[in-house]
Every structure is written in structure tokens, then in C-alpha cells.
JSON list of C-alpha atoms in Angstrom, two decimals:
[
{"chain": "E", "resi": 1, "resn": "MET", "atom": "CA", "xyz": [-92.57, -142.15, 29.06]},
{"chain": "E", "resi": 2, "resn": "VAL", "atom": "CA", "xyz": [-90.03, -144.34, 27.87]},
{"chain": "E", "resi": 3, "resn": "GLU", "atom": "CA", "xyz": [-88.86, -144.25, 24.47]},
{"chain": "E", "resi": 4, "resn": "LYS", "atom": "CA", "xyz": [-87.37, -147.71, 22.63]},
{"chain": "E", "resi": 5, "resn": "LYS", "atom": "CA", "xyz": [-83.82, -146.29, 22.51]},
{"chain": "E", "resi": 6, "resn": "ASP", "atom": "CA", "xyz": [-83.95, -146.18, 25.81]},
{"chain": "E", "resi": 7, "resn": "ILE", "atom": "CA", "xyz": [-84.79, -149.51, 26.67]},
{"chain": "E", "resi": 8, "resn": "GLU", "atom": "CA", "xyz": [-83.02, -150.51, 23.63]},
{"chain": "E", "resi": 9, "resn": "LYS", "atom": "CA", "xyz": [-79.47, -150.14, 26.28]},
{"chain": "E", "resi": 10, "resn": "LEU", "atom": "CA", "xyz": [-80.94, -152.86, 28.73]},
{"chain": "E", "resi": 11, "resn": "ILE", "atom": "CA", "xyz": [-80.04, -155.44, 26.14]},
{"chain": "E", "resi": 12, "resn": "ILE", "atom": "CA", "xyz": [-76.65, -155.88, 26.71]},
{"chain": "E", "resi": 13, "resn": "GLN", "atom": "CA", "xyz": [-76.81, -159.52, 24.21]},
{"chain": "E", "resi": 14, "resn": "ASN", "atom": "CA", "xyz": [-78.49, -158.72, 21.69]},
{"chain": "E", "resi": 15, "resn": "LYS", "atom": "CA", "xyz": [-79.35, -162.17, 20.14]},
{"chain": "E", "resi": 16, "resn": "LYS", "atom": "CA", "xyz": [-82.41, -164.33, 18.15]},
{"chain": "E", "resi": 17, "resn": "SER", "atom": "CA", "xyz": [-85.42, -165.91, 19.99]},
{"chain": "E", "resi": 18, "resn": "THR", "atom": "CA", "xyz": [-84.69, -168.87, 18.56]},
{"chain": "E", "resi": 19, "resn": "LEU", "atom": "CA", "xyz": [-84.83, -172.25, 20.00]},
{"chain": "E", "resi": 20, "resn": "LYS", "atom": "CA", "xyz": [-80.98, -173.09, 20.41]},
{"chain": "E", "resi": 21, "resn": "ASN", "atom": "CA", "xyz": [-80.16, -169.88, 22.44]},
{"chain": "E", "resi": 22, "resn": "HIS", "atom": "CA", "xyz": [-83.19, -170.20, 24.68]},
{"chain": "E", "resi": 23, "resn": "TRP", "atom": "CA", "xyz": [-81.69, -174.27, 25.00]},
{"chain": "E", "resi": 24, "resn": "ASN", "atom": "CA", "xyz": [-77.92, -172.19, 26.16]},
{"chain": "E", "resi": 25, "resn": "ASP", "atom": "CA", "xyz": [-79.47, -170.16, 28.48]},
{"chain": "E", "resi": 26, "resn": "ALA", "atom": "CA", "xyz": [-81.69, -172.14, 30.13]},
{"chain": "E", "resi": 27, "resn": "PHE", "atom": "CA", "xyz": [-78.94, -174.95, 30.10]},
{"chain": "E", "resi": 28, "resn": "PHE", "atom": "CA", "xyz": [-76.01, -172.16, 30.90]},
{"chain": "E", "resi": 29, "resn": "TYR", "atom": "CA", "xyz": [-78.55, -169.93, 33.66]},
{"chain": "E", "resi": 30, "resn": "ASN", "atom": "CA", "xyz": [-77.51, -166.61, 31.87]},
{"chain": "E", "resi": 31, "resn": "THR", "atom": "CA", "xyz": [-77.99, -164.19, 34.69]},
{"chain": "E", "resi": 32, "resn": "THR", "atom": "CA", "xyz": [-77.44, -161.62, 31.79]},
{"chain": "E", "resi": 33, "resn": "LYS", "atom": "CA", "xyz": [-79.87, -158.27, 32.56]},
{"chain": "E", "resi": 34, "resn": "TYR", "atom": "CA", "xyz": [-81.11, -158.51, 29.56]},
{"chain": "E", "resi": 35, "resn": "SER", "atom": "CA", "xyz": [-80.61, -160.60, 26.48]},
{"chain": "E", "resi": 36, "resn": "GLY", "atom": "CA", "xyz": [-82.98, -159.33, 23.68]},
{"chain": "E", "resi": 37, "resn": "GLU", "atom": "CA", "xyz": [-84.09, -159.14, 20.26]},
{"chain": "E", "resi": 38, "resn": "ILE", "atom": "CA", "xyz": [-84.79, -155.57, 18.75]},
{"chain": "E", "resi": 39, "resn": "LYS", "atom": "CA", "xyz": [-87.26, -155.59, 16.16]},
{"chain": "E", "resi": 40, "resn": "SER", "atom": "CA", "xyz": [-87.99, -152.28, 13.94]},
{"chain": "E", "resi": 41, "resn": "THR", "atom": "CA", "xyz": [-91.48, -152.01, 16.03]},
{"chain": "E", "resi": 42, "resn": "GLU", "atom": "CA", "xyz": [-91.09, -154.17, 19.41]},
{"chain": "E", "resi": 43, "resn": "LEU", "atom": "CA", "xyz": [-88.41, -155.88, 21.63]},
{"chain": "E", "resi": 44, "resn": "LEU", "atom": "CA", "xyz": [-87.67, -159.45, 22.77]},
{"chain": "E", "resi": 45, "resn": "ILE", "atom": "CA", "xyz": [-86.33, -159.20, 27.00]},
{"chain": "E", "resi": 46, "resn": "TRP", "atom": "CA", "xyz": [-85.39, -162.26, 28.49]},
{"chain": "E", "resi": 47, "resn": "ARG", "atom": "CA", "xyz": [-82.88, -163.51, 30.81]},
{"chain": "E", "resi": 48, "resn": "SER", "atom": "CA", "xyz": [-83.24, -167.05, 32.89]},
{"chain": "E", "resi": 49, "resn": "ALA", "atom": "CA", "xyz": [-85.08, -167.45, 36.18]},
{"chain": "E", "resi": 50, "resn": "HIS", "atom": "CA", "xyz": [-83.16, -168.96, 39.24]},
{"chain": "E", "resi": 51, "resn": "PHE", "atom": "CA", "xyz": [-84.75, -172.43, 40.02]},
{"chain": "E", "resi": 52, "resn": "LEU", "atom": "CA", "xyz": [-86.89, -172.94, 37.06]},
{"chain": "E", "resi": 53, "resn": "ARG", "atom": "CA", "xyz": [-83.97, -171.90, 33.91]},
{"chain": "E", "resi": 54, "resn": "GLY", "atom": "CA", "xyz": [-85.95, -173.20, 31.24]},
{"chain": "E", "resi": 55, "resn": "ALA", "atom": "CA", "xyz": [-89.49, -172.15, 31.90]},
{"chain": "E", "resi": 56, "resn": "TYR", "atom": "CA", "xyz": [-88.31, -168.14, 32.30]},
{"chain": "E", "resi": 57, "resn": "PRO", "atom": "CA", "xyz": [-91.27, -165.81, 30.44]},
{"chain": "E", "resi": 58, "resn": "ILE", "atom": "CA", "xyz": [-89.68, -163.51, 27.18]},
{"chain": "E", "resi": 59, "resn": "PHE", "atom": "CA", "xyz": [-91.11, -160.13, 27.61]},
{"chain": "E", "resi": 60, "resn": "HIS", "atom": "CA", "xyz": [-92.72, -159.07, 24.31]},
{"chain": "E", "resi": 61, "resn": "LEU", "atom": "CA", "xyz": [-92.42, -154.95, 24.47]},
{"chain": "E", "resi": 62, "resn": "THR", "atom": "CA", "xyz": [-94.65, -153.12, 21.85]},
{"chain": "E", "resi": 63, "resn": "PHE", "atom": "CA", "xyz": [-94.18, -149.31, 20.73]},
{"chain": "E", "resi": 64, "resn": "ASP", "atom": "CA", "xyz": [-96.47, -146.76, 19.42]},
{"chain": "E", "resi": 65, "resn": "GLN", "atom": "CA", "xyz": [-95.35, -145.03, 16.19]},
{"chain": "E", "resi": 66, "resn": "ASN", "atom": "CA", "xyz": [-93.75, -141.94, 18.61]},
{"chain": "E", "resi": 67, "resn": "GLY", "atom": "CA", "xyz": [-91.74, -145.12, 19.68]},
{"chain": "E", "resi": 68, "resn": "GLU", "atom": "CA", "xyz": [-93.39, -144.70, 23.47]},
{"chain": "E", "resi": 69, "resn": "LEU", "atom": "CA", "xyz": [-93.64, -147.93, 25.04]},
{"chain": "E", "resi": 70, "resn": "ASN", "atom": "CA", "xyz": [-97.81, -148.58, 25.22]},
{"chain": "E", "resi": 71, "resn": "GLY", "atom": "CA", "xyz": [-97.58, -151.98, 26.07]},
{"chain": "E", "resi": 72, "resn": "ILE", "atom": "CA", "xyz": [-95.75, -155.37, 27.90]},
{"chain": "E", "resi": 73, "resn": "LYS", "atom": "CA", "xyz": [-97.22, -159.22, 27.88]},
{"chain": "E", "resi": 74, "resn": "THR", "atom": "CA", "xyz": [-95.96, -162.52, 28.47]},
{"chain": "E", "resi": 75, "resn": "GLU", "atom": "CA", "xyz": [-94.85, -165.32, 26.37]},
{"chain": "E", "resi": 76, "resn": "LYS", "atom": "CA", "xyz": [-93.34, -168.85, 26.89]},
{"chain": "E", "resi": 77, "resn": "ASN", "atom": "CA", "xyz": [-90.47, -169.33, 25.08]},
{"chain": "E", "resi": 78, "resn": "PRO", "atom": "CA", "xyz": [-88.97, -171.58, 22.41]},
{"chain": "E", "resi": 79, "resn": "TYR", "atom": "CA", "xyz": [-87.94, -174.32, 24.16]},
{"chain": "E", "resi": 80, "resn": "HIS", "atom": "CA", "xyz": [-90.31, -174.14, 27.35]},
{"chain": "E", "resi": 81, "resn": "LYS", "atom": "CA", "xyz": [-92.81, -174.65, 24.59]},
{"chain": "E", "resi": 82, "resn": "LEU", "atom": "CA", "xyz": [-90.88, -177.37, 23.40]},
{"chain": "E", "resi": 83, "resn": "LEU", "atom": "CA", "xyz": [-90.53, -179.30, 27.09]},
{"chain": "E", "resi": 84, "resn": "ASN", "atom": "CA", "xyz": [-93.85, -179.31, 27.18]},
{"chain": "E", "resi": 85, "resn": "LYS", "atom": "CA", "xyz": [-94.59, -180.93, 24.07]},
{"chain": "E", "resi": 86, "resn": "ILE", "atom": "CA", "xyz": [-91.98, -183.56, 24.79]},
{"chain": "E", "resi": 87, "resn": "SER", "atom": "CA", "xyz": [-93.50, -183.86, 28.51]},
{"chain": "E", "resi": 88, "resn": "ILE", "atom": "CA", "xyz": [-96.82, -184.72, 27.04]},
{"chain": "E", "resi": 89, "resn": "GLY", "atom": "CA", "xyz": [-95.52, -187.15, 24.48]},
{"chain": "E", "resi": 90, "resn": "PHE", "atom": "CA", "xyz": [-93.38, -189.10, 26.99]},
{"chain": "E", "resi": 91, "resn": "PHE", "atom": "CA", "xyz": [-96.38, -189.52, 29.13]},
{"chain": "E", "resi": 92, "resn": "ILE", "atom": "CA", "xyz": [-98.49, -190.85, 26.14]},
{"chain": "E", "resi": 93, "resn": "VAL", "atom": "CA", "xyz": [-95.46, -193.46, 25.21]},
{"chain": "E", "resi": 94, "resn": "VAL", "atom": "CA", "xyz": [-95.69, -194.52, 29.33]},
{"chain": "E", "resi": 95, "resn": "VAL", "atom": "CA", "xyz": [-99.56, -195.03, 28.56]},
{"chain": "E", "resi": 96, "resn": "LEU", "atom": "CA", "xyz": [-99.18, -197.20, 25.67]},
{"chain": "E", "resi": 97, "resn": "VAL", "atom": "CA", "xyz": [-96.21, -199.21, 26.93]},
{"chain": "E", "resi": 98, "resn": "LEU", "atom": "CA", "xyz": [-98.23, -200.03, 29.74]},
{"chain": "E", "resi": 99, "resn": "LEU", "atom": "CA", "xyz": [-101.63, -200.54, 28.10]},
{"chain": "E", "resi": 100, "resn": "PHE", "atom": "CA", "xyz": [-99.57, -202.99, 25.44]},
{"chain": "E", "resi": 101, "resn": "THR", "atom": "CA", "xyz": [-97.21, -204.62, 27.74]},
{"chain": "E", "resi": 102, "resn": "SER", "atom": "CA", "xyz": [-99.05, -205.01, 31.14]},
{"chain": "E", "resi": 103, "resn": "GLU", "atom": "CA", "xyz": [-102.44, -206.99, 32.03]},
{"chain": "E", "resi": 104, "resn": "PHE", "atom": "CA", "xyz": [-105.36, -203.87, 32.04]},
{"chain": "E", "resi": 105, "resn": "LYS", "atom": "CA", "xyz": [-105.26, -204.25, 35.85]},
{"chain": "E", "resi": 106, "resn": "THR", "atom": "CA", "xyz": [-102.03, -203.65, 36.07]},
{"chain": "E", "resi": 107, "resn": "ALA", "atom": "CA", "xyz": [-101.69, -200.77, 33.42]},
{"chain": "E", "resi": 108, "resn": "ILE", "atom": "CA", "xyz": [-104.55, -198.86, 35.47]},
{"chain": "E", "resi": 109, "resn": "ILE", "atom": "CA", "xyz": [-102.77, -199.25, 38.56]},
{"chain": "E", "resi": 110, "resn": "GLY", "atom": "CA", "xyz": [-99.84, -197.78, 36.86]},
{"chain": "E", "resi": 111, "resn": "ILE", "atom": "CA", "xyz": [-101.47, -195.37, 34.79]},
{"chain": "E", "resi": 112, "resn": "ILE", "atom": "CA", "xyz": [-103.15, -193.41, 37.87]},
{"chain": "E", "resi": 113, "resn": "GLY", "atom": "CA", "xyz": [-99.95, -193.54, 39.70]},
{"chain": "E", "resi": 114, "resn": "ILE", "atom": "CA", "xyz": [-98.16, -192.03, 36.94]},
{"chain": "E", "resi": 115, "resn": "SER", "atom": "CA", "xyz": [-101.33, -189.56, 36.57]},
{"chain": "E", "resi": 116, "resn": "VAL", "atom": "CA", "xyz": [-100.71, -188.60, 40.21]},
{"chain": "E", "resi": 117, "resn": "ILE", "atom": "CA", "xyz": [-97.20, -187.62, 40.40]},
{"chain": "E", "resi": 118, "resn": "GLY", "atom": "CA", "xyz": [-97.00, -185.93, 37.44]},
{"chain": "E", "resi": 119, "resn": "THR", "atom": "CA", "xyz": [-99.89, -183.65, 38.61]},
{"chain": "E", "resi": 120, "resn": "LEU", "atom": "CA", "xyz": [-97.88, -183.35, 41.61]},
{"chain": "E", "resi": 121, "resn": "LEU", "atom": "CA", "xyz": [-94.80, -182.21, 39.75]},
{"chain": "E", "resi": 122, "resn": "HIS", "atom": "CA", "xyz": [-97.11, -180.16, 37.68]},
{"chain": "E", "resi": 123, "resn": "LEU", "atom": "CA", "xyz": [-97.78, -178.50, 40.55]},
{"chain": "E", "resi": 124, "resn": "VAL", "atom": "CA", "xyz": [-94.45, -177.56, 42.16]},
{"chain": "E", "resi": 125, "resn": "MET", "atom": "CA", "xyz": [-93.66, -176.70, 38.73]},
{"chain": "E", "resi": 126, "resn": "SER", "atom": "CA", "xyz": [-96.20, -174.48, 38.39]},
{"chain": "E", "resi": 127, "resn": "LYS", "atom": "CA", "xyz": [-96.34, -172.66, 41.45]},
{"chain": "E", "resi": 128, "resn": "ALA", "atom": "CA", "xyz": [-92.26, -171.98, 41.22]},
{"chain": "E", "resi": 129, "resn": "LYS", "atom": "CA", "xyz": [-93.59, -170.44, 37.46]},
{"chain": "E", "resi": 130, "resn": "LYS", "atom": "CA", "xyz": [-95.15, -168.27, 38.78]},
{"chain": "E", "resi": 131, "resn": "TYR", "atom": "CA", "xyz": [-93.47, -167.08, 41.46]},
{"chain": "E", "resi": 132, "resn": "GLU", "atom": "CA", "xyz": [-90.08, -166.85, 39.28]},
{"chain": "E", "resi": 133, "resn": "THR", "atom": "CA", "xyz": [-92.39, -164.91, 36.50]},
{"chain": "E", "resi": 134, "resn": "LYS", "atom": "CA", "xyz": [-93.68, -162.20, 39.14]},
{"chain": "E", "resi": 135, "resn": "ASN", "atom": "CA", "xyz": [-90.09, -161.30, 40.62]},
{"chain": "E", "resi": 136, "resn": "LEU", "atom": "CA", "xyz": [-88.96, -160.96, 37.12]},
{"chain": "E", "resi": 137, "resn": "THR", "atom": "CA", "xyz": [-91.26, -158.81, 35.85]},
{"chain": "E", "resi": 138, "resn": "ASP", "atom": "CA", "xyz": [-91.57, -156.69, 38.57]},
{"chain": "E", "resi": 139, "resn": "GLU", "atom": "CA", "xyz": [-87.52, -156.62, 37.94]},
{"chain": "E", "resi": 140, "resn": "LEU", "atom": "CA", "xyz": [-87.76, -155.29, 34.51]},
{"chain": "E", "resi": 141, "resn": "LYS", "atom": "CA", "xyz": [-90.63, -153.12, 35.75]},
{"chain": "E", "resi": 142, "resn": "GLU", "atom": "CA", "xyz": [-88.19, -151.56, 38.57]},
{"chain": "E", "resi": 143, "resn": "ALA", "atom": "CA", "xyz": [-85.98, -150.90, 35.28]},
{"chain": "E", "resi": 144, "resn": "ILE", "atom": "CA", "xyz": [-88.09, -149.28, 33.10]},
{"chain": "E", "resi": 145, "resn": "GLY", "atom": "CA", "xyz": [-88.92, -146.85, 35.92]},
{"chain": "E", "resi": 146, "resn": "ASN", "atom": "CA", "xyz": [-85.21, -146.51, 36.95]},
{"chain": "E", "resi": 147, "resn": "ILE", "atom": "CA", "xyz": [-85.40, -145.12, 32.89]},
{"chain": "E", "resi": 148, "resn": "GLU", "atom": "CA", "xyz": [-88.22, -142.75, 33.20]},
{"chain": "E", "resi": 149, "resn": "ARG", "atom": "CA", "xyz": [-86.41, -141.23, 36.11]},
{"chain": "E", "resi": 150, "resn": "ALA", "atom": "CA", "xyz": [-83.10, -140.89, 34.63]},
{"chain": "E", "resi": 151, "resn": "ASN", "atom": "CA", "xyz": [-85.54, -138.91, 31.78]},
{"chain": "E", "resi": 152, "resn": "ASN", "atom": "CA", "xyz": [-86.88, -136.70, 33.75]},
{"chain": "E", "resi": 153, "resn": "PRO", "atom": "CA", "xyz": [-85.19, -134.99, 36.47]},
{"chain": "E", "resi": 154, "resn": "GLU", "atom": "CA", "xyz": [-87.98, -133.08, 37.45]},
{"chain": "E", "resi": 155, "resn": "LEU", "atom": "CA", "xyz": [-89.33, -136.93, 38.71]},
{"chain": "E", "resi": 156, "resn": "VAL", "atom": "CA", "xyz": [-85.72, -137.15, 40.67]},
{"chain": "E", "resi": 157, "resn": "ASN", "atom": "CA", "xyz": [-86.69, -135.65, 43.83]},
{"chain": "E", "resi": 158, "resn": "LYS", "atom": "CA", "xyz": [-90.27, -137.53, 43.85]},
{"chain": "E", "resi": 159, "resn": "PRO", "atom": "CA", "xyz": [-90.78, -140.05, 46.36]},
{"chain": "E", "resi": 160, "resn": "LYS", "atom": "CA", "xyz": [-90.11, -143.38, 44.25]},
{"chain": "E", "resi": 161, "resn": "ALA", "atom": "CA", "xyz": [-93.24, -145.06, 43.36]},
{"chain": "E", "resi": 162, "resn": "GLU", "atom": "CA", "xyz": [-93.59, -148.89, 44.63]},
{"chain": "E", "resi": 163, "resn": "LEU", "atom": "CA", "xyz": [-94.50, -151.19, 42.66]},
{"chain": "E", "resi": 164, "resn": "LYS", "atom": "CA", "xyz": [-98.35, -151.86, 42.67]},
{"chain": "E", "resi": 165, "resn": "LYS", "atom": "CA", "xyz": [-97.94, -156.01, 44.52]},
{"chain": "E", "resi": 166, "resn": "GLU", "atom": "CA", "xyz": [-101.37, -157.97, 44.63]},
{"chain": "E", "resi": 167, "resn": "LYS", "atom": "CA", "xyz": [-101.37, -159.86, 47.84]},
{"chain": "E", "resi": 168, "resn": "VAL", "atom": "CA", "xyz": [-101.97, -163.67, 46.93]},
{"chain": "E", "resi": 169, "resn": "LYS", "atom": "CA", "xyz": [-104.88, -165.32, 48.96]},
{"chain": "E", "resi": 170, "resn": "GLU", "atom": "CA", "xyz": [-103.09, -168.22, 50.14]},
{"chain": "E", "resi": 171, "resn": "TRP", "atom": "CA", "xyz": [-106.01, -169.56, 51.53]},
{"chain": "E", "resi": 172, "resn": "THR", "atom": "CA", "xyz": [-108.61, -170.02, 49.09]},
{"chain": "E", "resi": 173, "resn": "PHE", "atom": "CA", "xyz": [-111.11, -172.24, 48.82]},
{"chain": "E", "resi": 174, "resn": "THR", "atom": "CA", "xyz": [-109.88, -174.68, 46.16]},
{"chain": "E", "resi": 175, "resn": "LYS", "atom": "CA", "xyz": [-106.36, -173.84, 47.30]},
{"chain": "E", "resi": 176, "resn": "ILE", "atom": "CA", "xyz": [-107.65, -175.13, 50.55]},
{"chain": "E", "resi": 177, "resn": "LEU", "atom": "CA", "xyz": [-109.14, -178.36, 48.84]},
{"chain": "E", "resi": 178, "resn": "THR", "atom": "CA", "xyz": [-105.79, -178.85, 46.72]},
{"chain": "E", "resi": 179, "resn": "ARG", "atom": "CA", "xyz": [-104.38, -179.13, 50.11]},
{"chain": "E", "resi": 180, "resn": "LEU", "atom": "CA", "xyz": [-106.99, -181.00, 51.93]},
{"chain": "E", "resi": 181, "resn": "LEU", "atom": "CA", "xyz": [-105.95, -183.68, 49.55]},
{"chain": "E", "resi": 182, "resn": "LEU", "atom": "CA", "xyz": [-102.90, -183.62, 48.17]},
{"chain": "E", "resi": 183, "resn": "TYR", "atom": "CA", "xyz": [-101.27, -183.58, 51.77]},
{"chain": "E", "resi": 184, "resn": "PRO", "atom": "CA", "xyz": [-102.74, -186.61, 52.77]},
{"chain": "E", "resi": 185, "resn": "PHE", "atom": "CA", "xyz": [-101.63, -188.37, 49.70]},
{"chain": "E", "resi": 186, "resn": "CYS", "atom": "CA", "xyz": [-98.26, -187.04, 50.13]},
{"chain": "E", "resi": 187, "resn": "LEU", "atom": "CA", "xyz": [-97.62, -187.98, 53.41]},
{"chain": "E", "resi": 188, "resn": "LEU", "atom": "CA", "xyz": [-98.91, -191.80, 52.25]},
{"chain": "E", "resi": 189, "resn": "LEU", "atom": "CA", "xyz": [-96.75, -191.64, 49.52]},
{"chain": "E", "resi": 190, "resn": "LEU", "atom": "CA", "xyz": [-93.88, -190.92, 52.14]},
{"chain": "E", "resi": 191, "resn": "TRP", "atom": "CA", "xyz": [-94.32, -193.68, 53.89]},
{"chain": "E", "resi": 192, "resn": "PHE", "atom": "CA", "xyz": [-95.35, -196.30, 51.50]},
{"chain": "E", "resi": 193, "resn": "SER", "atom": "CA", "xyz": [-91.88, -195.86, 49.94]},
{"chain": "E", "resi": 194, "resn": "ILE", "atom": "CA", "xyz": [-89.77, -195.63, 53.52]},
{"chain": "E", "resi": 195, "resn": "THR", "atom": "CA", "xyz": [-91.81, -199.14, 54.62]},
{"chain": "E", "resi": 196, "resn": "GLY", "atom": "CA", "xyz": [-91.98, -200.34, 51.16]},
{"chain": "E", "resi": 197, "resn": "PHE", "atom": "CA", "xyz": [-89.67, -199.37, 48.15]},
{"chain": "E", "resi": 198, "resn": "LEU", "atom": "CA", "xyz": [-86.68, -199.24, 50.83]},
{"chain": "E", "resi": 199, "resn": "ARG", "atom": "CA", "xyz": [-87.74, -202.00, 53.66]},
{"chain": "E", "resi": 200, "resn": "GLU", "atom": "CA", "xyz": [-87.46, -204.63, 49.73]},
{"chain": "E", "resi": 201, "resn": "GLY", "atom": "CA", "xyz": [-84.08, -203.47, 48.88]},
{"chain": "E", "resi": 202, "resn": "LYS", "atom": "CA", "xyz": [-85.58, -200.81, 45.99]},
{"chain": "E", "resi": 203, "resn": "THR", "atom": "CA", "xyz": [-83.83, -198.10, 47.04]},
{"chain": "E", "resi": 204, "resn": "LEU", "atom": "CA", "xyz": [-83.84, -196.15, 43.82]},
{"chain": "E", "resi": 205, "resn": "TYR", "atom": "CA", "xyz": [-87.84, -196.43, 43.62]},
{"chain": "E", "resi": 206, "resn": "GLY", "atom": "CA", "xyz": [-87.71, -195.29, 47.36]},
{"chain": "E", "resi": 207, "resn": "ILE", "atom": "CA", "xyz": [-85.81, -192.51, 46.66]},
{"chain": "E", "resi": 208, "resn": "PHE", "atom": "CA", "xyz": [-87.99, -191.29, 43.84]},
{"chain": "E", "resi": 209, "resn": "GLY", "atom": "CA", "xyz": [-91.39, -191.72, 45.63]},
{"chain": "E", "resi": 210, "resn": "ILE", "atom": "CA", "xyz": [-89.75, -190.28, 49.17]},
{"chain": "E", "resi": 211, "resn": "VAL", "atom": "CA", "xyz": [-88.52, -186.96, 46.28]},
{"chain": "E", "resi": 212, "resn": "VAL", "atom": "CA", "xyz": [-92.16, -187.17, 44.76]},
{"chain": "E", "resi": 213, "resn": "ALA", "atom": "CA", "xyz": [-93.70, -186.67, 48.38]},
{"chain": "E", "resi": 214, "resn": "LEU", "atom": "CA", "xyz": [-91.67, -184.64, 49.81]},
{"chain": "E", "resi": 215, "resn": "ALA", "atom": "CA", "xyz": [-91.16, -181.88, 46.46]},
{"chain": "E", "resi": 216, "resn": "TYR", "atom": "CA", "xyz": [-95.25, -181.12, 46.72]},
{"chain": "E", "resi": 217, "resn": "PRO", "atom": "CA", "xyz": [-94.99, -179.83, 50.34]},
{"chain": "E", "resi": 218, "resn": "ILE", "atom": "CA", "xyz": [-91.85, -178.35, 50.30]},
{"chain": "E", "resi": 219, "resn": "ALA", "atom": "CA", "xyz": [-92.44, -176.17, 47.63]},
{"chain": "E", "resi": 220, "resn": "ASP", "atom": "CA", "xyz": [-95.90, -175.34, 48.69]},
{"chain": "E", "resi": 221, "resn": "ILE", "atom": "CA", "xyz": [-94.65, -173.67, 52.17]},
{"chain": "E", "resi": 222, "resn": "LEU", "atom": "CA", "xyz": [-91.61, -171.84, 51.44]},
{"chain": "E", "resi": 223, "resn": "LEU", "atom": "CA", "xyz": [-92.97, -170.05, 48.21]},
{"chain": "E", "resi": 224, "resn": "ALA", "atom": "CA", "xyz": [-96.15, -169.35, 50.53]},
{"chain": "E", "resi": 225, "resn": "PHE", "atom": "CA", "xyz": [-94.05, -168.14, 53.13]},
{"chain": "E", "resi": 226, "resn": "GLY", "atom": "CA", "xyz": [-91.98, -166.36, 50.27]},
{"chain": "E", "resi": 227, "resn": "LYS", "atom": "CA", "xyz": [-94.83, -164.05, 49.33]},
{"chain": "E", "resi": 228, "resn": "ASN", "atom": "CA", "xyz": [-96.37, -163.31, 53.55]},
{"chain": "E", "resi": 229, "resn": "LYS", "atom": "CA", "xyz": [-92.75, -162.62, 53.60]},
{"chain": "E", "resi": 230, "resn": "ASN", "atom": "CA", "xyz": [-93.17, -160.24, 50.65]},
{"chain": "E", "resi": 231, "resn": "TYR", "atom": "CA", "xyz": [-95.81, -158.42, 51.89]},
{"chain": "E", "resi": 232, "resn": "SER", "atom": "CA", "xyz": [-95.21, -157.85, 55.38]}
]
């Protein structure tokens, strides 16, 4: 077993798990392994994610009365929680502005468009977050495993246990249905952005539409390829 005092050595930057600290780690990509808050019976450990800097998890490590590790769970950091609330608030404000400043038909079309775009962005972010959370989790488990082997010389000569990797099925009914619906929509949005906005001189709208249209399929393909590579 691994004791609390041993895992504390992984924490290079001992600091409170506050909104200000997580804000700094999100914006300035803290690669330190690890930042953390040391409490009497538990440890909070984290480091920034590579792609989604602010969406990294906090690892909540708990210990028994003897100070031995008995559980690890993840939770959202305060900055990530605030960002989610701001996103929801922004969507509500945009909907209200459309309802009170536009004709009903125009407002409904605008709300549907914003909802679809928001859904696509959410799917992209969700996929990336799951992928990076898994990588960070495996990384921490490996670090803890190294400590356990260092504390138990009899384990050094034994084959290094590989982390249990559960192969993620990329072709479930739900995922296939989602792709059948979203891929054509992304192509339609891409076509409309190029033939509509760009041809009419609305460059900013055109570029934004192209970025949104390409974001989901590119992220979906890259993440699926990355998972398959890890399990090959």
C-alpha cells in the first residue's frame, strides 16, 4: 500500500484549491507534476490539461486511519465550474436578447442555430475532456505505482503491471446515430459558410461557421484515432 506521506512528495507546488489558483493554472498552462493542497486526511492533486487547460480534473485522494490510500475520485476544479455557469448564463442572455429585439420567426431560427452550434462545441469539448482526464488519471496512477514499487523492494523485480485499459467502443448505436446526424449537418454548415457568408462578403461569419463546422468531425476523428492507437 501507499501512504499519504509518500504521495505528498509528488506535490511540487503546495497551494490551496481556490478559484484564483486554478484560474492561473488554466491560463498559464501549469505542467508542474503536481500542484496540490495537503489536508490532514486527504490530498487534492492536479495539473493543467494540454488542450483544455481549464477543464482538468482535481484528483481527490482519501486515506484510512493508518494513512494508507483507500480511494481516488475526480471532481471539477472551481474555474471549470465557473466557466460552465458563465456559458449557461451567456446562452440565456443571448436567447432573451433575440426574443426581445427580433421578430418571433427570426428569434426562433437564431435560437435553434445557436443551440446547434453550442451542442457541437459541447460535444467537441466533452470528447477532449474525457480523453485528457483519462490520460491524466493513468499518469497519476503510474506515479503512485512507482512509489509503491520503491517502497517495496520485493516488487522491483516483478514485471511492471500495466494499467488496466478499457477499450472504448467507437461504433455503438448511439455514437453511430450521433455521427449520422451531425456529420451531414457539419457539411451543410461548411457549404453554407463558404457559398453564403464568404460570397456575400461576411468574412467573419464565414470563418466562424467554417471553424464550427470542422471542429466536431476533426476532433471526433483525431480522438478516435488516438484511442485506437493506445490500444493497438
